[in-house]
XYZ file of C-alpha atoms in Angstrom:
167
model
C -19.160 -20.066 -14.815
C -18.394 -19.401 -11.138
C -18.791 -15.651 -11.690
C -22.139 -16.185 -13.397
C -23.322 -18.470 -10.554
C -22.330 -15.815 -7.998
C -24.138 -13.179 -10.035
C -27.267 -15.351 -10.230
C -27.088 -16.116 -6.504
C -26.842 -12.448 -5.566
C -29.826 -11.582 -7.764
C -31.971 -13.963 -5.715
C -31.375 -12.084 -2.434
C -32.749 -8.741 -1.297
C -29.286 -7.352 -0.463
C -26.912 -8.943 -2.979
C -24.031 -6.647 -2.090
C -23.661 -8.339 1.290
C -22.833 -11.648 -0.388
C -20.316 -10.027 -2.719
C -18.784 -8.175 0.231
C -18.159 -11.504 1.989
C -16.227 -12.658 -1.093
C -14.275 -9.399 -1.135
C -13.338 -9.572 2.566
C -12.207 -13.159 2.103
C -10.120 -11.939 -0.811
C -8.454 -9.405 1.465
C -7.496 -12.229 3.857
C -6.091 -14.306 1.003
C -4.114 -11.309 -0.264
C -2.605 -10.875 3.212
C -1.731 -14.582 3.270
C -0.043 -14.279 -0.137
C 1.968 -11.222 0.921
C 3.190 -13.109 3.994
C 4.059 -16.055 1.774
C 6.035 -13.833 -0.610
C 7.780 -12.184 2.336
C 8.992 -15.438 3.933
C 10.169 -16.855 0.577
C 10.739 -20.468 -0.505
C 11.493 -23.401 1.748
C 9.743 -25.843 4.062
C 6.348 -25.103 5.589
C 6.448 -22.027 7.802
C 5.298 -22.864 11.333
C 3.362 -20.012 12.856
C 4.200 -19.555 16.537
C 6.374 -22.680 16.274
C 3.330 -24.973 16.013
C 3.252 -27.541 13.230
C -0.558 -27.556 13.347
C -0.602 -23.887 12.393
C 1.639 -23.682 9.375
C 1.545 -22.149 5.947
C 3.079 -23.100 2.652
C 5.878 -21.085 1.160
C 6.421 -20.025 -2.417
C 7.744 -22.712 -4.704
C 11.475 -23.153 -5.205
C 11.165 -21.438 -8.590
C 9.633 -18.392 -6.845
C 6.043 -18.885 -7.990
C 3.327 -17.881 -5.538
C 1.197 -20.836 -4.439
C -1.140 -19.078 -2.025
C -3.336 -20.835 0.530
C -4.458 -23.347 -2.110
C -0.904 -24.776 -2.326
C -1.000 -24.577 -6.117
C 0.066 -21.709 -8.330
C -2.600 -22.543 -10.916
C -5.518 -22.755 -8.472
C -4.395 -19.531 -6.803
C -4.215 -17.845 -10.212
C -7.705 -19.087 -11.060
C -8.978 -17.665 -7.788
C -7.450 -14.254 -8.559
C -9.038 -14.218 -12.030
C -12.471 -14.958 -10.575
C -12.039 -12.318 -7.872
C -11.027 -9.660 -10.390
C -14.386 -10.092 -12.105
C -16.319 -10.157 -8.818
C -14.586 -6.979 -7.613
C -15.091 -5.169 -10.931
C -18.752 -6.123 -10.844
C -19.076 -4.727 -7.323
C -17.278 -1.564 -8.447
C -20.180 -0.653 -10.743
C -22.707 -0.896 -7.913
C -20.752 1.081 -5.326
C -21.442 4.777 -5.092
C -18.920 5.721 -2.419
C -15.704 7.106 -3.969
C -13.409 5.837 -1.215
C -14.847 2.333 -1.558
C -14.404 2.511 -5.332
C -10.747 3.492 -4.889
C -10.238 0.603 -2.472
C -11.794 -1.802 -4.985
C -9.501 -0.539 -7.756
C -6.517 -1.042 -5.440
C -7.724 -4.557 -4.625
C -8.035 -5.355 -8.346
C -4.481 -4.084 -8.881
C -3.192 -6.253 -6.031
C -5.041 -9.293 -7.396
C -3.543 -8.702 -10.835
C -0.069 -8.331 -9.349
C -0.435 -11.545 -7.379
C -1.756 -13.248 -10.518
C 1.507 -12.292 -12.215
C 3.420 -13.628 -9.173
C 1.855 -17.066 -9.704
C 3.555 -17.214 -13.089
C 0.541 -18.966 -14.592
C 0.146 -18.257 -18.310
C -3.128 -20.113 -18.832
C -5.062 -18.134 -16.245
C -3.604 -14.910 -17.600
C -5.047 -15.811 -21.009
C -8.361 -16.669 -19.326
C -8.321 -13.199 -17.752
C -7.855 -11.556 -21.143
C -10.549 -13.667 -22.809
C -12.870 -13.307 -19.823
C -12.418 -9.542 -19.867
C -13.508 -9.398 -23.495
C -16.512 -11.589 -22.643
C -17.338 -9.424 -19.594
C -17.316 -6.272 -21.722
C -19.498 -7.954 -24.326
C -22.013 -9.284 -21.761
C -22.374 -5.909 -20.042
C -22.077 -3.745 -23.164
C -25.586 -2.312 -22.827
C -25.204 -1.492 -19.144
C -21.718 -0.007 -19.517
C -22.073 1.737 -22.844
C -19.222 2.082 -25.332
C -17.438 4.940 -23.548
C -17.409 3.234 -20.128
C -16.437 -0.101 -21.709
C -13.490 1.523 -23.490
C -12.548 3.347 -20.288
C -12.696 0.082 -18.354
C -10.540 -1.691 -20.939
C -7.911 1.072 -20.976
C -7.927 1.370 -17.175
C -7.536 -2.390 -16.828
C -4.539 -2.348 -19.178
C -2.912 0.466 -17.179
C -3.568 -1.215 -13.823
C -2.252 -4.530 -15.151
C 0.906 -2.896 -16.508
C 1.646 -1.010 -13.283
C 0.916 -3.921 -10.941
C 2.947 -6.296 -13.130
C 5.883 -3.906 -13.116
C 5.771 -3.657 -9.328
C 5.432 -7.403 -8.697
C 8.114 -8.372 -11.214
C 10.508 -5.824 -9.699
C 10.067 -7.175 -6.173
C 9.877 -10.901 -6.962
C-alpha cells in the first residue's frame, strides 16, 4: 500500500524521479546507520561524542538488527518497501552507473533485511515480488520479468550469504 501511494504521488508531479530520489538518499543514510549499528554490536545505547542526547540504539542481545526504528520488524518492513521503490526507480534510470548503484543498494537492503532476522517481512517480500511482477507484467514483458526474478534470487542469495557470514 505504501509503495502504491508513493507511485501515485510521483505520478502527480512533473518530475517524479526527484521524489523517489529523496527516498533513495534517505535509504542510504539508514543503511549507513545500520552498518554502524552492526559494527558496534549489542549493548546499551551508544553515545555519539559522549553525549547522551546524541545516541543510537545497538543491535539486540540476540544479534538482530534493529535499525533507527528500534525494532527489528519495523526496520525489516522499511527494507521491504525500499526494495520495491529502488527496483521501480531502476526501470526509469537510463544511466548504467546509476543502475549499478541501485542494484548494489537493493543487495544491501536485502542483506540488512536478513540481518533483522524477521521471517514475516521476508515472506512479504516474496509475495510482494510476485505481485510486483504481476502488476507490471505488460510493461516488463515476460523475458524482463523472468530476468528480474532470477536476478533477484541471485542477489538475495549472495547478500544473505555475506550477511550471515559476518553476523
